[in-house]
Structure formats: structure tokens, C-alpha cells
Tab-separated table of C-alpha atoms in Angstrom:
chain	number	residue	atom	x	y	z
P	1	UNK	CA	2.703	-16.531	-60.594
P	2	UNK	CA	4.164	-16.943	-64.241
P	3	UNK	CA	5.013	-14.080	-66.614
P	4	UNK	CA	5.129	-14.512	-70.384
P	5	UNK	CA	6.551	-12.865	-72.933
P	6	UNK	CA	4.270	-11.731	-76.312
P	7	UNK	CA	5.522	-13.251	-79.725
P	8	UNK	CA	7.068	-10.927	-82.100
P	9	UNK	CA	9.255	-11.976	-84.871
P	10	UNK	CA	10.822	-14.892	-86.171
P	11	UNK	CA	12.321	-16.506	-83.417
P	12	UNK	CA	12.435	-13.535	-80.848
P	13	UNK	CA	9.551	-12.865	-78.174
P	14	UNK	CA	9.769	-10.403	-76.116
P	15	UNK	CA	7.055	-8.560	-73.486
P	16	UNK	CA	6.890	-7.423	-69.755
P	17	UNK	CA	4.321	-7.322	-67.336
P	18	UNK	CA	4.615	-4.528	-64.740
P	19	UNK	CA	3.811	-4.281	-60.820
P	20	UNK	CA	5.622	-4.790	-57.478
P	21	UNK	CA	7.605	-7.744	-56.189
P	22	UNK	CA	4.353	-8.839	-54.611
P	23	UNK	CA	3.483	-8.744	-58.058
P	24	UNK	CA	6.987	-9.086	-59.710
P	25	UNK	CA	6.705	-8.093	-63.251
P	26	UNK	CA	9.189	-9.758	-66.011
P	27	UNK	CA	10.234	-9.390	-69.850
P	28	UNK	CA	11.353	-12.220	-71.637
P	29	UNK	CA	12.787	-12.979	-74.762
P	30	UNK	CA	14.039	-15.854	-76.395
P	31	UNK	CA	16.478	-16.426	-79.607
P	32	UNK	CA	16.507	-18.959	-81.866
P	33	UNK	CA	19.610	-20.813	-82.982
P	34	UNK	CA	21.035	-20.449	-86.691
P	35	UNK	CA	23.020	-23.146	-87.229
P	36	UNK	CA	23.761	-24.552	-90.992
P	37	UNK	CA	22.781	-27.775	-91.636
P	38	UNK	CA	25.255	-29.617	-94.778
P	39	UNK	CA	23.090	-32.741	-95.890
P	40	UNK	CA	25.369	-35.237	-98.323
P	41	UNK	CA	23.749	-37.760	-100.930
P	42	UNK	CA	25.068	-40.193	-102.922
P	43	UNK	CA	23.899	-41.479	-106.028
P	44	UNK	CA	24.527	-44.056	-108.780
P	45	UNK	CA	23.141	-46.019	-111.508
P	46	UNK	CA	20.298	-48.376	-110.508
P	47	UNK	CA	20.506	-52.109	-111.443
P	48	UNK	CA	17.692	-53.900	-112.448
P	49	UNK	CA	15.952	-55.814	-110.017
P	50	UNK	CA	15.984	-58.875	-112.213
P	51	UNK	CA	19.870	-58.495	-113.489
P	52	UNK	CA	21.566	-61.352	-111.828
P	53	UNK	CA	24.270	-61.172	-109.552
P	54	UNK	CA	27.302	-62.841	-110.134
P	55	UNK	CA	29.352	-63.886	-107.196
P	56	UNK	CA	33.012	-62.776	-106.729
P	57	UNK	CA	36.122	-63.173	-104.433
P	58	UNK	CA	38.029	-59.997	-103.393
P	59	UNK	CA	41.701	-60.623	-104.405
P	60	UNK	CA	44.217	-60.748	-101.466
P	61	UNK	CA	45.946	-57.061	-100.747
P	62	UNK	CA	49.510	-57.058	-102.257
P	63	UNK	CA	51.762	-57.609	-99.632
P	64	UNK	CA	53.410	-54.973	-99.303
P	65	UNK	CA	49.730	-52.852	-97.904
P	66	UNK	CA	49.356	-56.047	-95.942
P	67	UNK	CA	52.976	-54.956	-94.090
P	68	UNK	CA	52.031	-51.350	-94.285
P	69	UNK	CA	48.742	-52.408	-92.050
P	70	UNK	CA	50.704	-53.813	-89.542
P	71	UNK	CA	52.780	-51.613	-89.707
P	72	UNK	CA	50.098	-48.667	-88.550
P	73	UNK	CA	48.334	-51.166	-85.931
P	74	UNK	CA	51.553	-51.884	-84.346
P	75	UNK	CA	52.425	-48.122	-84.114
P	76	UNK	CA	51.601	-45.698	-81.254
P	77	UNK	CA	49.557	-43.504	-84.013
P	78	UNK	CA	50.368	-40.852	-86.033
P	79	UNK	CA	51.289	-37.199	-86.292
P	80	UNK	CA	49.860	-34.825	-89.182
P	81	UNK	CA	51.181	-31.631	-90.382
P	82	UNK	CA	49.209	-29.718	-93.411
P	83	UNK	CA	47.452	-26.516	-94.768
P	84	UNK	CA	44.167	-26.130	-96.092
P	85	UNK	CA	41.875	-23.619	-97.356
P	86	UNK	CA	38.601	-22.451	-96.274
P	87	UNK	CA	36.437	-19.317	-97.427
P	88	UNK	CA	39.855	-18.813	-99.720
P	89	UNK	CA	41.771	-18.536	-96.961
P	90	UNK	CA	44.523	-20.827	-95.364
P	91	UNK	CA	44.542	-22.941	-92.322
P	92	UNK	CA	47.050	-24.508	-90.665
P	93	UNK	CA	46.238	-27.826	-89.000
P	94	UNK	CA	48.536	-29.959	-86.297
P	95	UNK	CA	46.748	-33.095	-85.275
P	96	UNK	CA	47.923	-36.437	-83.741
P	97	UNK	CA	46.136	-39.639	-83.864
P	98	UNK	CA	45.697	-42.380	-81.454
P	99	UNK	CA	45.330	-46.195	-83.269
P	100	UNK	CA	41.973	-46.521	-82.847
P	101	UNK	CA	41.644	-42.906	-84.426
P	102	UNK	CA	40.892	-40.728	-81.485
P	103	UNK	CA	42.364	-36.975	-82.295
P	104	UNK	CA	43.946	-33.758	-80.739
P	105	UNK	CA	45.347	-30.715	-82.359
P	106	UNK	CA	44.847	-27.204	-83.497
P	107	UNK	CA	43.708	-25.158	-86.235
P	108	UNK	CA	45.986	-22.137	-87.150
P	109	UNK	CA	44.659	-19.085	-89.140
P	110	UNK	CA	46.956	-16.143	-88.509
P	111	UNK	CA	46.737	-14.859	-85.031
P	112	UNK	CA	43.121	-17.690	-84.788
P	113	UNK	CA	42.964	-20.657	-83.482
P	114	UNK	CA	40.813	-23.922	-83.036
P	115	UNK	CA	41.409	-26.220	-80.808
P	116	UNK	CA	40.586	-29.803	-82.150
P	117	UNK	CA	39.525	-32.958	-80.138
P	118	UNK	CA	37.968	-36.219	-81.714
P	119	UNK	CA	36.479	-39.231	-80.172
P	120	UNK	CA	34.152	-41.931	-80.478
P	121	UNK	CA	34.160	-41.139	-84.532
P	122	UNK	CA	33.433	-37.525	-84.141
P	123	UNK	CA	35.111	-34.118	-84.074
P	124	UNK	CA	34.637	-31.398	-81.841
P	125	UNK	CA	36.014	-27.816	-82.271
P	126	UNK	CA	36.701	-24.917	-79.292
P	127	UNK	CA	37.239	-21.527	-80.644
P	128	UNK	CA	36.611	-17.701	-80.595
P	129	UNK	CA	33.604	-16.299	-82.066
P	130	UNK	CA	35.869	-14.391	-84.935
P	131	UNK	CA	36.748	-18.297	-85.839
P	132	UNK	CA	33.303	-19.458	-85.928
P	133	UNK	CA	32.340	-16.251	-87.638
P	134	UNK	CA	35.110	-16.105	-90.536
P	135	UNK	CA	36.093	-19.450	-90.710
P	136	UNK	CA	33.159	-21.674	-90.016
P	137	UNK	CA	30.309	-18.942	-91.172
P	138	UNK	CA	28.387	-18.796	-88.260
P	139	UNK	CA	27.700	-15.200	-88.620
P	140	UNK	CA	23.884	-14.644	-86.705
P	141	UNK	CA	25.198	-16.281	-83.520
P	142	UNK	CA	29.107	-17.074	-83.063
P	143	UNK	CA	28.536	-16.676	-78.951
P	144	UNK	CA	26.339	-19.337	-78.628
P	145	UNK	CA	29.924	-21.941	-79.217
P	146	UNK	CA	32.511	-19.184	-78.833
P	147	UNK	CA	34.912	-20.335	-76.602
P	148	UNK	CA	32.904	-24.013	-75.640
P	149	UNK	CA	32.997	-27.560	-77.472
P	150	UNK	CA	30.858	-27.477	-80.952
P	151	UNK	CA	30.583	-30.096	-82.593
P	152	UNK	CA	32.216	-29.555	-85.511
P	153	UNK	CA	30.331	-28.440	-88.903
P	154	UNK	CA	30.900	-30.901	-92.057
P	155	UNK	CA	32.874	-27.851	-94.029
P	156	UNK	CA	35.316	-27.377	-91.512
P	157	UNK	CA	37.620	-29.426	-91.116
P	158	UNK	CA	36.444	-30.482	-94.740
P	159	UNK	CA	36.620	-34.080	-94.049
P	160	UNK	CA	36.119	-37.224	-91.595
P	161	UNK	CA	38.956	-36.655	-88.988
P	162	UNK	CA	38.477	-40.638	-87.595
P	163	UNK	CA	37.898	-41.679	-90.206
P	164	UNK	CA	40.395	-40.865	-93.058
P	165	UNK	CA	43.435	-40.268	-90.660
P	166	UNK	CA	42.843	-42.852	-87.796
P	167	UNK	CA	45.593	-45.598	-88.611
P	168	UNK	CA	42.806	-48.093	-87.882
P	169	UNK	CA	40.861	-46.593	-90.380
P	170	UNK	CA	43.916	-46.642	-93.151
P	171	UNK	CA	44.721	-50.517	-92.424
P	172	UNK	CA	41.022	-51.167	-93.119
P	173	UNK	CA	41.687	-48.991	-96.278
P	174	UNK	CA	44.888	-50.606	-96.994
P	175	UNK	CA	42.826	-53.900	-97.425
P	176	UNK	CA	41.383	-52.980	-100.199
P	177	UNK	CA	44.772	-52.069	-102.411
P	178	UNK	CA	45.584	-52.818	-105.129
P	179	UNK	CA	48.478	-55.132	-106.719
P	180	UNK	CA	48.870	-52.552	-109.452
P	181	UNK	CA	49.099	-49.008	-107.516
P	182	UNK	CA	50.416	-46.199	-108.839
P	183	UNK	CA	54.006	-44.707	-107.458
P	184	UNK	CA	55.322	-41.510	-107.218
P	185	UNK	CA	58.151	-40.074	-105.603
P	186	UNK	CA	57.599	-37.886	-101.893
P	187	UNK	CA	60.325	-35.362	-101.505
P	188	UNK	CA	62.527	-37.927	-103.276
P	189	UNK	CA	61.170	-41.292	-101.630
P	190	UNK	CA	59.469	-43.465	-103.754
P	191	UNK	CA	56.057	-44.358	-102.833
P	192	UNK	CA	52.890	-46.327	-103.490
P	193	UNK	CA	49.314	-44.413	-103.811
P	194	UNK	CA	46.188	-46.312	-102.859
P	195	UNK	CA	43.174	-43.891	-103.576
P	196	UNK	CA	40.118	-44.209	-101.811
P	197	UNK	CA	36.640	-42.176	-101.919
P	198	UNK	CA	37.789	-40.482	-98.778
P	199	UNK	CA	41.382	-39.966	-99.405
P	200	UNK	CA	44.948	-41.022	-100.896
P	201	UNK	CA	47.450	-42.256	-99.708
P	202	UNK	CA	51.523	-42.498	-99.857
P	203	UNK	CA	53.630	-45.064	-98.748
P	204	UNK	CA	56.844	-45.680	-99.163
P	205	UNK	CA	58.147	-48.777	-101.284
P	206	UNK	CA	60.606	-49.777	-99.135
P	207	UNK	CA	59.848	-51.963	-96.146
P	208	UNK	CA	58.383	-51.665	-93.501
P	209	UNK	CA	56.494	-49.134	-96.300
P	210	UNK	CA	56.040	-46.300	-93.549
P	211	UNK	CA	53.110	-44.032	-94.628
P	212	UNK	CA	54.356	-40.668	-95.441
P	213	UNK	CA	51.105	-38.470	-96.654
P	214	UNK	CA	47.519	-38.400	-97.021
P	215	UNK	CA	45.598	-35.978	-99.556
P	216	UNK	CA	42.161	-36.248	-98.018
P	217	UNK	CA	39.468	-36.072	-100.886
P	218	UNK	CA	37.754	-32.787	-102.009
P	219	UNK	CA	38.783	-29.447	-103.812
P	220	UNK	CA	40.497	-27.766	-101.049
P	221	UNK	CA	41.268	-30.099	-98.751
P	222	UNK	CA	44.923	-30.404	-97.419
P	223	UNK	CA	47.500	-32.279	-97.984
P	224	UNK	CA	49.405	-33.368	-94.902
P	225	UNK	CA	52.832	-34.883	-94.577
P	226	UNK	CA	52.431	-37.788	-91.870
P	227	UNK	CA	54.830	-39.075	-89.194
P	228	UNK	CA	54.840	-41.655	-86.212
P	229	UNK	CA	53.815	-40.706	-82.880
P	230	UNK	CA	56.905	-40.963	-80.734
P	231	UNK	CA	55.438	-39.633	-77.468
P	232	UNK	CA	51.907	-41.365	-77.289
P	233	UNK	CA	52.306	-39.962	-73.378
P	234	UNK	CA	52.216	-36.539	-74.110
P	235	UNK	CA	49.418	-37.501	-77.004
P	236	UNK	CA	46.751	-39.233	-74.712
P	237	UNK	CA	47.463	-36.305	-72.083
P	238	UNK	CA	46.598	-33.935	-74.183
P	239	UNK	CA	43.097	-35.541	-75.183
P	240	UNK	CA	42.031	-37.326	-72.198
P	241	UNK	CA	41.174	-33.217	-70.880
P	242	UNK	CA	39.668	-32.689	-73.829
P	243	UNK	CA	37.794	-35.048	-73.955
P	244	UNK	CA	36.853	-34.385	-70.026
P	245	UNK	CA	35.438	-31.025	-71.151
P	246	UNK	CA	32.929	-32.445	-73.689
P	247	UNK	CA	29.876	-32.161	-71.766
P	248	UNK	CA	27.597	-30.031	-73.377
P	249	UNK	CA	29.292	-29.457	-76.370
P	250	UNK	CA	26.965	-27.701	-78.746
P	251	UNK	CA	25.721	-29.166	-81.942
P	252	UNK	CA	24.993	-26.244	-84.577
P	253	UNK	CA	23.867	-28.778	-87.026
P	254	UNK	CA	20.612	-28.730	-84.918
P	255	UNK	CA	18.264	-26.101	-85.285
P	256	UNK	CA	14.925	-25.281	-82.755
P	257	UNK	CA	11.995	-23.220	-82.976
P	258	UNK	CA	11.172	-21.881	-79.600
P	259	UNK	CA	7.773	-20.950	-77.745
P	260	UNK	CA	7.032	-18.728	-75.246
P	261	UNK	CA	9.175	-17.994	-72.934
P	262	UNK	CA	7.863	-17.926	-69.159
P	263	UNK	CA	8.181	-17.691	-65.001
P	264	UNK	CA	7.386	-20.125	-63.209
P	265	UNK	CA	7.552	-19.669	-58.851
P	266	UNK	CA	9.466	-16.461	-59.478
P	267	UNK	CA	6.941	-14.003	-56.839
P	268	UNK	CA	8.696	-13.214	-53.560
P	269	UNK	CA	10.873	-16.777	-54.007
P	270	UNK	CA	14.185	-16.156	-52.748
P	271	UNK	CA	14.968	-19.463	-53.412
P	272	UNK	CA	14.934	-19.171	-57.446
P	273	UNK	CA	13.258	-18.055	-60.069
P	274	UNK	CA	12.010	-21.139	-62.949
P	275	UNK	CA	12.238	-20.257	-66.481
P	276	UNK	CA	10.789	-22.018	-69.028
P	277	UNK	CA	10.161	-22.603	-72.696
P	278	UNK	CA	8.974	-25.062	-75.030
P	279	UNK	CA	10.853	-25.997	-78.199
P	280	UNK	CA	10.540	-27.644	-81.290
P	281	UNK	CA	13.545	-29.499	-83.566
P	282	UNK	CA	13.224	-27.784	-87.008
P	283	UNK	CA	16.248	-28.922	-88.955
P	284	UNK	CA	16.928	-31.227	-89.618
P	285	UNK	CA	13.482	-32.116	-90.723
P	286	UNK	CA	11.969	-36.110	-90.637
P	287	UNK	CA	13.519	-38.559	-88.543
P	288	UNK	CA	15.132	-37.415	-85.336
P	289	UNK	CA	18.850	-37.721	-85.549
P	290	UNK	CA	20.162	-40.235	-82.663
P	291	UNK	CA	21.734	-39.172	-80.221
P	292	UNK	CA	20.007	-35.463	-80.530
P	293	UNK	CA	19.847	-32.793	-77.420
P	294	UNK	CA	18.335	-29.314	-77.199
P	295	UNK	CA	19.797	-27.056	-74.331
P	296	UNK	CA	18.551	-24.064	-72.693
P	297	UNK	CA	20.628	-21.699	-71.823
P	298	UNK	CA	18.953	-18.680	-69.785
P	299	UNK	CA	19.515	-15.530	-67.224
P	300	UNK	CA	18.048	-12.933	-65.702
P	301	UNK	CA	18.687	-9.651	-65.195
P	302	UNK	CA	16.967	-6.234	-63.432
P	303	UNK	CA	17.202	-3.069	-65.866
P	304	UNK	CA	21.115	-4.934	-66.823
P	305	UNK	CA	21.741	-5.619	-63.524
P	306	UNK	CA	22.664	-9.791	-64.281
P	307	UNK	CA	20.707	-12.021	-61.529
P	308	UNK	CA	21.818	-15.439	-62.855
P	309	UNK	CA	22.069	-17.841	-64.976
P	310	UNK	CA	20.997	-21.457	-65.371
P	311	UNK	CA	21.574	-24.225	-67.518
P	312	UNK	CA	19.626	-27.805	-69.010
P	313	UNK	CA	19.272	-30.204	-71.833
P	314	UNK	CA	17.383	-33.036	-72.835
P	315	UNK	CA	16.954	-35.643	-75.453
P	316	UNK	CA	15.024	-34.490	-78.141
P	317	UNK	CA	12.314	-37.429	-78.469
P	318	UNK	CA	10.212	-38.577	-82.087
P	319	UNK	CA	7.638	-36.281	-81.601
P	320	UNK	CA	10.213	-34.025	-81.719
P	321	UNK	CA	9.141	-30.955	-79.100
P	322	UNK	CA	10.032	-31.033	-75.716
P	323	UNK	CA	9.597	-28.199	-72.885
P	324	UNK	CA	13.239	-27.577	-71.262
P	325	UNK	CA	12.836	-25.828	-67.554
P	326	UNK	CA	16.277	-24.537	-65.504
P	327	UNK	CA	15.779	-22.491	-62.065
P	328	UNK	CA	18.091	-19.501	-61.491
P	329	UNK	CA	19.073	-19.964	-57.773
P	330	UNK	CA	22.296	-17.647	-57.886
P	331	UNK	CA	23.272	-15.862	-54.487
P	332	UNK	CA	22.049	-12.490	-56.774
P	333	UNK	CA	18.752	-13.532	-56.960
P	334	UNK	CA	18.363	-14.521	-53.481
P	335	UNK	CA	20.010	-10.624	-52.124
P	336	UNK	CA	17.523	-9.011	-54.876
P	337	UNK	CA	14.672	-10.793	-54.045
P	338	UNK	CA	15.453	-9.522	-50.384
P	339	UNK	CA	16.442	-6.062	-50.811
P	340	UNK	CA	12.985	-5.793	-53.019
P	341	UNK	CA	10.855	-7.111	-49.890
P	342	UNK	CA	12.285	-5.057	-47.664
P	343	UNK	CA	11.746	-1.680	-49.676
P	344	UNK	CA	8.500	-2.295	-51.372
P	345	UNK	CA	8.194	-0.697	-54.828
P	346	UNK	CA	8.685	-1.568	-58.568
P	347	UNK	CA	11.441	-4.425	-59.505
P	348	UNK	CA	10.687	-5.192	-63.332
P	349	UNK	CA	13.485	-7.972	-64.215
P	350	UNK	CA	13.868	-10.361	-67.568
P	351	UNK	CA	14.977	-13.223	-69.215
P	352	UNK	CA	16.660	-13.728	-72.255
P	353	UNK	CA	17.443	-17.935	-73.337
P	354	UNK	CA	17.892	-19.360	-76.330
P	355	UNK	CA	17.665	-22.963	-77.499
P	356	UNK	CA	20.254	-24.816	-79.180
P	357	UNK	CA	21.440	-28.101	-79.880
P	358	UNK	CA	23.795	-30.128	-77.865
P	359	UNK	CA	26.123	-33.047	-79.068
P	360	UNK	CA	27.265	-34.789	-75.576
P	361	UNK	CA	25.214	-34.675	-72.701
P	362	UNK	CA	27.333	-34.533	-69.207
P	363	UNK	CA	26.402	-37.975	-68.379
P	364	UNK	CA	27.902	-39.376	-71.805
P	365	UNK	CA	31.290	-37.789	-70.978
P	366	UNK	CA	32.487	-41.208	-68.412
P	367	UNK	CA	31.896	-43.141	-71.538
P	368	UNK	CA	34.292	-41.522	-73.812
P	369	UNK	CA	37.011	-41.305	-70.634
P	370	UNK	CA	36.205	-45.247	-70.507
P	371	UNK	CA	37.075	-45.525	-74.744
P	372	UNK	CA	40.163	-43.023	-74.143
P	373	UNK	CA	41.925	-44.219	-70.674
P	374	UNK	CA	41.540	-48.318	-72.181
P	375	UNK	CA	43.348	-46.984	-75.719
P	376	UNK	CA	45.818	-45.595	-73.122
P	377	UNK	CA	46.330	-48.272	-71.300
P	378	UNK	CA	46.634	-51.096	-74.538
P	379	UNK	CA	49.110	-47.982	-76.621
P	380	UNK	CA	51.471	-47.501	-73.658
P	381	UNK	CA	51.868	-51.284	-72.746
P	382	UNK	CA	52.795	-52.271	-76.773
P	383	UNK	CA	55.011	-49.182	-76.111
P	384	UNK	CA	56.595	-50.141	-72.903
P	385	UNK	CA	57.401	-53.647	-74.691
P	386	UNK	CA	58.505	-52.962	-78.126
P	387	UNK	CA	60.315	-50.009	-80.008
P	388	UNK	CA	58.423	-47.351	-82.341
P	389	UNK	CA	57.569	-47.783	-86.025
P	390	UNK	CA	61.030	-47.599	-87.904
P	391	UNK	CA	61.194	-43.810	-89.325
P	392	UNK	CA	60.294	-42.556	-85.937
P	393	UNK	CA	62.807	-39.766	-84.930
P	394	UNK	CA	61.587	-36.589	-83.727
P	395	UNK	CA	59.131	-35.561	-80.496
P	396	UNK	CA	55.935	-34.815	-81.668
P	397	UNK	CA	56.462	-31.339	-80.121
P	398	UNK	CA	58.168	-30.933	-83.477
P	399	UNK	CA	56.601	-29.908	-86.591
P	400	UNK	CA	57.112	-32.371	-89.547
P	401	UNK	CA	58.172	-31.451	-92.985
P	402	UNK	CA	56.399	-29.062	-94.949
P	403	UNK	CA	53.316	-30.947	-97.123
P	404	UNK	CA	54.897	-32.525	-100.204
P	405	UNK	CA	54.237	-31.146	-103.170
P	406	UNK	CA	51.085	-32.434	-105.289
């Protein structure tokens, strides 16, 4: 027989029912996610419709950028080494990048730390709830991706990982240089810049015209000296584990509105107990974003004595509400269930679950192994066959050079 909670509040129900096993009363609550949501928009100055278009050839990249790209696609990937600030505070960040612009590093602030992992064009983030809390401003709920995979929020790290430090990325960028760039000298080598919307970047005048530091764009984004990859070994296993433990890596830019909780084939089961509640996707409003999950995450517990916990997700579809169900069948629940049969009387127990979203579902997780282990395979073969970019010197257990100097 199924036991409901009552609404009350925003986002919280809560309610019990009372009686014996044979009648086995319940209290449930749910909890909402609070997750921020950072929407970006670009704008410009319309043409008119009836303005004709005149037809124009891009000019061919100088070549010097044209050596600097093969440069980076010829390379193992790179290291990075820089400080930024967020909230006003700074943050250390240590990242290496494959080629193909697959990451792994960590984020230092004092005695915190965030582990960093990107793949398939996105970042992920593991840290302590004090991190998410301080650092990334998730202040209502830092448990629900303390110490798991979260996708990571667009103010932290501040700026497309893949995309504006991946060396595939830069050769792409590199493309687009032009004849007339602007030098400057990087603790005493002279350099080109080649500014993009997403970044700038130095590289040194002489050939093979190594790259030496990116500024990524923004007002407090770092500035990180950059250095060949040396060791893409100890690189790829670092990430390929990462990247094993993505499934169900939260997504906080996700937020649901949850109904009411309830039991489902709980009475005198020993087998399990179902819980259940319906949810709707709330932010971001309109289109569903692809790709998006909502996971439940529930347990029970009799007056704080924990029964179990249980686990689901699903795709969140374009109507946009879904009803997620996981069944508590813990060894607990099964010696509770038991006990209470044998000594008739009153067993009140609840739930407590909360909705969130999710970024990789467990099934997706073979997919981004498949894009990692065939990088792997193609880095370590050019490896095996031909030396490392020229300016390559140091393990990349080593730190680089402090950031130059704006």
C-alpha cells in the first residue's frame, strides 16, 4: 500500500501516516535542487536584409602560425600552469591537455582542491562541499556534488577548457592569424600574439614558434604559462580513470520541481521498499537541453536508523516531466522488515530524495573510454616514432614557470 507525503513549502513535502507494519506507516520528504543557471547572449548590429553581400577570400595564415599549427598537432599536448581569481580570491590551476583537447588537472585554493577532468568538449569538476560552497557558490546544497563528478558551472573555471587550451582547438585558431600580429617579449623571448574572442595567444618568433602562454578572455581569468607534454603516458593514465568515474556526474545547471513523494510495495515486503516521485525540469525554461537527465537519489530510514539507499536517472523528454522510481533492497531493510513481523507493533520509517540533474548517464561512460583509449593509442604511436616538440625538457610532474607577466 503507498504512503505519501503532504506538500508544504517550496520544494520540501513532508507527512507520515501512522500504524503497524501490517500497516507500515512512512514520512517522506523531498528537496529540490538549487543549482545556478549562467545563460550567455551575443549580440551585434543587424544588416539589412536587402544590403548585398559581397564575396571575399580569407587570406592565407602567415607562415609562421601555419608552422606553429603543426607544430601543436604533431605534439603529444600540452601542459598549463596559471592562477586565477574567483569570488576575489586566487586559484591555482595545473592542467594537461591531450591533442584533441581532452583535460586532467587540479584546482588549488589553499588547503582546497578540485579535481579537473574534460572530455568530449566538456568539463567536469570533483570536490568538497567547502569548494562548491566558497568557490563555485553553491551555498543551499553543496552535498548534492560534494565529493562526485559535477559538471562544471560556466563561472568556474571561467572559460571553455577544450576549447581555448586543446592544441586542436589553437591550430584551428592559428588559422585565422594574422600577417601583421602584434609581438611582445615572454620572460625575455620574443613572441607573436594572435587574439581571439576566447583567448590570446604567445608564440615565440623563432622556429618551430613553440607556444609559450595563453591569457584566456575575461576580467579575471588566468594567465597560464604553457609547455609540451613530455610524458603523454602518465597524462592519458591519469584521465582515462577519470573519465571511468563519470557516470552520473551531476549537472547543477539543471534545476527540477518535484511532486509528491511516495511508497510503492513497501507493506510487509522484505524484498524492498519502491519510492517514487514525479518531477518536472524548471530551468532552464523552453527547449529541453540535449543530452538532459534528472536523478533520484533516495533512502530510508526508521526514527534515524538508515535502511538504504537507492539510486536512478532518466532522460528528461520534451514534455519535460518524467516520474523517476528506485527500490531500496539493502540487507537493512530486509532484517527490519523481519524483526518488525516477528514483534508486532509500531515501525514508522521515511524517505527523504531529492531530484537533480545529471550530465552522463552510466551507459554513456564506454563512449568517452572509446574517444580517450583511440587518442591514446594514435598520441603514443606518433610518440613511439618521432621525438617531442623542440622546447620539451622537463616531466610534467614538474611545475612550469611562474605565469609571465601581463
Amino acid at each position: 500500500m503507498p504512503g505519501a507525503g503532504v506538500g508544504s513549502g517550496l520544494g520540501v513535502w513532508a507527512g507520515t501516516r501512522k500504524g503497524r507494519l501490517a500497516i507500515v506507516a512512512g514520512a517522506a520528504a523531498v528537496t529540490v535542487i538549487v543549482g545556478a543557471v549562467v545563460a550567455v547572449a551575443l549580440s551585434g548590429d543587424e544588416e539589412p536584409a536587402d544590403r548585398p553581400v559581397s564575396p571575399t577570400r580569407a587570406a592565407a595564415p602567415p607562415a609562421w602560425s601555419a608552422a606553429a599549427g603543426r607544430w601543436l598537432r604533431s605534439g603529444t599536448g600540452m601542459r598549463y600552469d596559471g592562477t586565477m581569481t574567483v569570488g576575489g580570491r586566487p586559484v591555482q590551476a595545473h592542467l594537461r591537455v591531450t591533442p584533441a583537447g581532452s583535460a586532467t588537472g587540479t584546482l588549488t585554493a589553499g588547503v582546497l582542491r578540485a579535481d579537473v577532468v574534460a572530455v568530449d568538449g566538456v568539463t567536469y569538476l570533483k570536490a568538497g562541499p567547502v569548494f562548491w560552497r566558497d568557490y563555485i557558490g553553491e551555498t543551499r546544497h553543496p552535498d548534492y556534488y560534494a565529493g562526485r563528478w559535477s559538471k562544471a558551472p560556466a563561472s568556474l573555471p571561467g572559460f571553455d577548457i577544450p576549447g581555448v587550451l586543446g592544441p586542436k582547438a589553437i591550430t584551428e585558431a592559428l588559422t585565422r592569424a594574422s600577417a601583421k600580429a602584434p609581438t611582445e617579449d615572454v620572460n625575455g623571448v620574443p613572441a607573436y600574439r594572435v587574439e581571439t574572442a576566447g583567448a590570446g595567444y604567445l608564440l615565440s618568433k623563432a622556429a618551430p614558434h613553440r607556444l609559450l602562454s595563453v591569457r584566456p578572455a575575461g576580467r579575471h581569468a588566468p594567465r597560464f604559462a604553457a609547455a609540451p607534454v613530455v610524458a603523454p603516458g602518465t597524462l592519458f593514465a591519469e584521465l582515462r580513470p577519470r573519465v571511468a568515474g563519470l557516470g552520473g556526474a551531476a549537472d547543477p545547471g539543471l534545476r527540477f520541481q518535484p511532486g509528491r513523494l511516495t511508497f510503492h510495495n513497501c507493506d510487509r515486503n522484505t524484498n524492498g521498499c519502491t519510492v517514487s516521485v514525479p518531477a518536472t525540469l524548471s530551468s532552464p525554461s523552453g527547449k529541453v537541453p540535449s543530452g538532459a537527465r534528472a536523478a533520484l537519489r533516495a533512502s530510508i530510514t526508521s526514527q534515524g536508523r538508515p535502511l538504504g539507499a537507492c539510486r536512478t536517472s532518466e532522460p528528461v523528454t520534451a514534455g519535460q516531466s518524467l516520474t523517476l522510481r528506485c527500490t531500496v533492497t539493502s540487507g537493512l531493510w530486509r532484517r527490519w522488515v523481519r524483526r518488525a513481523l516477528d514483534n508486532p507493533g509500531s515501525y514508522p520509517y521515511e524517505a527523504t530524495a531529492h531530484v537533480i540533474g545529471e550530465a552522463v548517464g552510466v551507459k554513456d561512460v564506454p563512449k568517452l573510454l572509446s574517444l580517450v583509449d583511440r587518442e591514446r593509442r594514435a598520441v603514443l604511436r606518433a610518440k613511439s616514432r618521432t621525438p617531442g616538440p623542440t622546447g620539451a625538457s622537463r616531466p610534467d610532474a614538474a611545475r612550469s614557470a611562474p605565469p609571465p607577466s601581463p
